[in-house]
XYZ file of C-alpha atoms in Angstrom:
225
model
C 11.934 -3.987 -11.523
C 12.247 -1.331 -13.975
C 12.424 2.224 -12.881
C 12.819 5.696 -14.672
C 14.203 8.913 -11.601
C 13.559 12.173 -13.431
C 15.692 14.229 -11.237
C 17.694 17.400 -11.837
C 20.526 16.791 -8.972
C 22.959 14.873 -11.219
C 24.853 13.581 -8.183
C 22.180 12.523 -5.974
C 20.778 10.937 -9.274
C 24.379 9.067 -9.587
C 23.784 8.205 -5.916
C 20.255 6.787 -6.264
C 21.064 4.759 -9.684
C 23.953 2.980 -7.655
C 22.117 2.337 -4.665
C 18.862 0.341 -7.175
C 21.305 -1.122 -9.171
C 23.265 -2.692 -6.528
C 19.579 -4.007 -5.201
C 19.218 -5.828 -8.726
C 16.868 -2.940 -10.379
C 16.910 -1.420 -13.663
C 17.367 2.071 -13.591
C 16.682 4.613 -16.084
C 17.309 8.653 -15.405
C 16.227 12.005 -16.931
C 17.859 15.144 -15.611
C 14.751 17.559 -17.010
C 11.286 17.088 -17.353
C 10.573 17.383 -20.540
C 13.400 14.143 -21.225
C 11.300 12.678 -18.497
C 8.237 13.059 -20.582
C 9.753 11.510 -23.693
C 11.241 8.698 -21.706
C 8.017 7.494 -20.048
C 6.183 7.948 -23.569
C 8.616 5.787 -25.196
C 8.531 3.480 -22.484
C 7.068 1.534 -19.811
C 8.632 1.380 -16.085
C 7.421 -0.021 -12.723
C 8.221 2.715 -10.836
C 8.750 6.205 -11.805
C 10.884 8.564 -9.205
C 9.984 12.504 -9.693
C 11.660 15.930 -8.414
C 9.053 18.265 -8.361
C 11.578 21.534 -9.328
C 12.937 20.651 -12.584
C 13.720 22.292 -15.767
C 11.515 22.282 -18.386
C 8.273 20.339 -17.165
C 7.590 20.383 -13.019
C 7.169 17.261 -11.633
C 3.457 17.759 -11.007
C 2.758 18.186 -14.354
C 4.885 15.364 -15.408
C 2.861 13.284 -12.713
C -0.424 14.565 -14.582
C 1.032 13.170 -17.358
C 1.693 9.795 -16.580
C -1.250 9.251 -14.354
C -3.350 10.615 -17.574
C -1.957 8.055 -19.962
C -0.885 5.156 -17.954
C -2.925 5.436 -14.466
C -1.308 1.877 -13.293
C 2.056 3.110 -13.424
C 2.750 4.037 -9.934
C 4.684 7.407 -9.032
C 6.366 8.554 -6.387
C 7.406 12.176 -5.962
C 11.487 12.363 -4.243
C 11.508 16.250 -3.335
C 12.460 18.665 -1.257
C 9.481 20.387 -1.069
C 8.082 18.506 1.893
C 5.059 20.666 3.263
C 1.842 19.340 4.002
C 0.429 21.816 1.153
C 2.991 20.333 -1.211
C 2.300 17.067 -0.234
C -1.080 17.523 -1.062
C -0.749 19.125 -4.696
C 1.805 15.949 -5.191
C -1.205 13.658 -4.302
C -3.744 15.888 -5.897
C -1.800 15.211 -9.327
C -1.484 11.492 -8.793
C 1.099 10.633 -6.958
C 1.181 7.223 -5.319
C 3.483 8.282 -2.564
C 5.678 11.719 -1.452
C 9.191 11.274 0.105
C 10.899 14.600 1.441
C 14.296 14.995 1.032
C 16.703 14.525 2.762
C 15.926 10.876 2.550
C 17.365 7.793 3.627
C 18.593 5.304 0.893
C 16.586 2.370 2.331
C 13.449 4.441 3.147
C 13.064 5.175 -0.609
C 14.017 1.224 -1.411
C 11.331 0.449 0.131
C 8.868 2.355 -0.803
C 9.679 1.414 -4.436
C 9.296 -2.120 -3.610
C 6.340 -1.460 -1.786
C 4.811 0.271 -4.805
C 6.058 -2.651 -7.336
C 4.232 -4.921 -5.106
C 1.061 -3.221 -5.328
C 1.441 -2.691 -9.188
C 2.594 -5.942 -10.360
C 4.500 -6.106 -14.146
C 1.930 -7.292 -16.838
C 2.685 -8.935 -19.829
C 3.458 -6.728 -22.746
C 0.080 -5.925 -24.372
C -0.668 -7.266 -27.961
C -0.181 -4.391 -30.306
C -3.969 -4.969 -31.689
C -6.976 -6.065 -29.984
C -9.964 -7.519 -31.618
C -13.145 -8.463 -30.886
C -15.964 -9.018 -33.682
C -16.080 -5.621 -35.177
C -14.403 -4.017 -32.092
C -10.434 -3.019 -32.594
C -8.360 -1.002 -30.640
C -4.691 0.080 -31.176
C -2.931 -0.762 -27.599
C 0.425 1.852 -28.837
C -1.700 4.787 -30.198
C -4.605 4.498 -28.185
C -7.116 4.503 -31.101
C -10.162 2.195 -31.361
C -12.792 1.313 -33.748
C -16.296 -0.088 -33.736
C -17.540 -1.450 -37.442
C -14.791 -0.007 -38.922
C -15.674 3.740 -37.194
C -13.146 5.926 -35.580
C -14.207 5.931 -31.801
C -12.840 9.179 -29.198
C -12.302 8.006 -25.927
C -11.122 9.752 -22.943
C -7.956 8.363 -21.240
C -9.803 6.742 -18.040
C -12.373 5.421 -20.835
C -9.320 3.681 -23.089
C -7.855 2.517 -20.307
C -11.336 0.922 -18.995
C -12.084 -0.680 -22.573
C -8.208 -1.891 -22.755
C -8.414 -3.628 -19.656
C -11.666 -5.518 -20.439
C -10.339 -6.570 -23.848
C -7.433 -7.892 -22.745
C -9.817 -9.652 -20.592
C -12.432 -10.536 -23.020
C -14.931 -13.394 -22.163
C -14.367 -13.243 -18.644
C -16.251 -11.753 -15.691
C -14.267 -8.769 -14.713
C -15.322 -7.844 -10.827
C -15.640 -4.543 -9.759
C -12.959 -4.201 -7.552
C -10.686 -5.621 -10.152
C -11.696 -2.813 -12.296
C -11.057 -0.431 -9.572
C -7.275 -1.683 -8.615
C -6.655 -1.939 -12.293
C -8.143 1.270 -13.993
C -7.948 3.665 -11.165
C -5.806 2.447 -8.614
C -8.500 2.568 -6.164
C -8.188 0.134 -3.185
C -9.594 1.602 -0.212
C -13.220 3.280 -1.847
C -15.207 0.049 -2.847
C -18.423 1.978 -2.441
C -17.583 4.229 -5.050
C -19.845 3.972 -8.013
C -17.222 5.635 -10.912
C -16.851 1.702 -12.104
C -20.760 1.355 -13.396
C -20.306 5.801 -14.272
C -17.539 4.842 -16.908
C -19.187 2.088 -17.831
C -22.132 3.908 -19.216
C -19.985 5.983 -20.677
C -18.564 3.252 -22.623
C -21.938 1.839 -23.705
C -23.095 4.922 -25.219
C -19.584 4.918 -27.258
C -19.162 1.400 -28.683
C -22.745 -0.379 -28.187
C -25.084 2.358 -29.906
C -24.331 -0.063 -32.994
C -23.573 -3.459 -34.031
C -24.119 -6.632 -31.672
C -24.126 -5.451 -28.037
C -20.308 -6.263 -27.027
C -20.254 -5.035 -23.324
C -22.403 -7.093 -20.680
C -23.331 -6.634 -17.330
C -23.385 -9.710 -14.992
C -25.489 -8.590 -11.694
C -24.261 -8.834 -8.878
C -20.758 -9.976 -9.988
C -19.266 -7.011 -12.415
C -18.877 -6.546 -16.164
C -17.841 -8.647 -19.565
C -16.425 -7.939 -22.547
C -17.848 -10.527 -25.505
C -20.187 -11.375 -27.959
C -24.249 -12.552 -27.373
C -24.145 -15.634 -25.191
């Protein structure tokens, strides 16, 4: 496991990097939010550990952050800040879990595996994806349809990324949901066939049809049967 703790306490940080690295995890820190921000831009982590009080970016916004460009990476906010109101702006900016401080060592332990668990490691992702005239850019976030610059949102990238890397199969719904929006409780939710349409309206409007809905089952990525 791989994790990055963006946290301003520079002993406590000391005293959580021992404690993971004695438990066999990598551990990567940031004293100040706006490090934290470079560090999770220039990298990818399993886990990442926020303060919510720290110089330069707050934690909240650093969670907005992540959760905007990687919403699989799962966050969990370490602060002592522990009101209910608190706990709900943590969640409201993404936050996958909210541990008060003071904390015991093995509570947070954990938690983090408990998180990993739920948001297994992928493979690295191919720099380039292709399909026909279809070609997205997995470091930059950039795509194109018949050589045309297509704007995506984040959620929409991260939608079309996952069924590319996933091309030719039947992607389920709830797959979709764990996957793209960390959703595993709302199955009734209908933001999977929303984004969807979204999508349609982005990349099919020319060329061969590329994205393909199998009733009853979910969605595909691929050229005309």
């Amino acid at each position: 496991m791989n994790v990055l703790v963006v946290e301003d306490d520079v002993e406590l940080t000391q005293f959580i990097q021992k404690g993971l690295v004695s438990e066999g995890i990598s551990v990567a820190t940031a004293f100040d939010g706006v490090i934290g921000r470079s560090m999770a831009n220039e990298n990818r982590y399993d886990v990442v550990v926020l303060d919510v009080n720290l110089p330069g970016v707050n934690g909240f916004d650093l969670c907005r952050f992540i959760k905007h460009n990687w919403p699989a990476v799962p966050v969990i906010m370490l602060t002592a800040l522990g009101s209910l109101d608190n706990k709900v702006l943590g969640f409201e900016a993404g936050a996958d879990d909210y541990l008060a401080k003071p904390f015991a060592f093995k509570e947070l332990l954990f938690r983090l595996k408990a998180l990993a668990r739920r948001h297994p490691a992928r493979a690295p992702r191919p720099k380039r994806l292709e399909l026909l005239d279809l070609a997205i850019e997995t470091d930059s976030h950039r795509v194109w349809r018949g050589g045309e610059r297509v704007e995506l949102t984040a959620r929409e990238y991260a939608l079309l990324e996952y069924l590319m890397l996933n091309q030719g199969r039947v992607v389920k719904r709830i797959d979709l949901l764990e996957n793209v929006w960390d959703v595993h409780f709302n199955t009734n939710t209908n933001v999977v066939d929303v984004y969807i349409n979204y999508l349609r309206r982005k990349i099919d409007h020319t060329g061969p049809k590329l994205l393909h809905t199998v009733f009853g089952v979910g969605y595909m990525l691929g050229a005309e049967p």
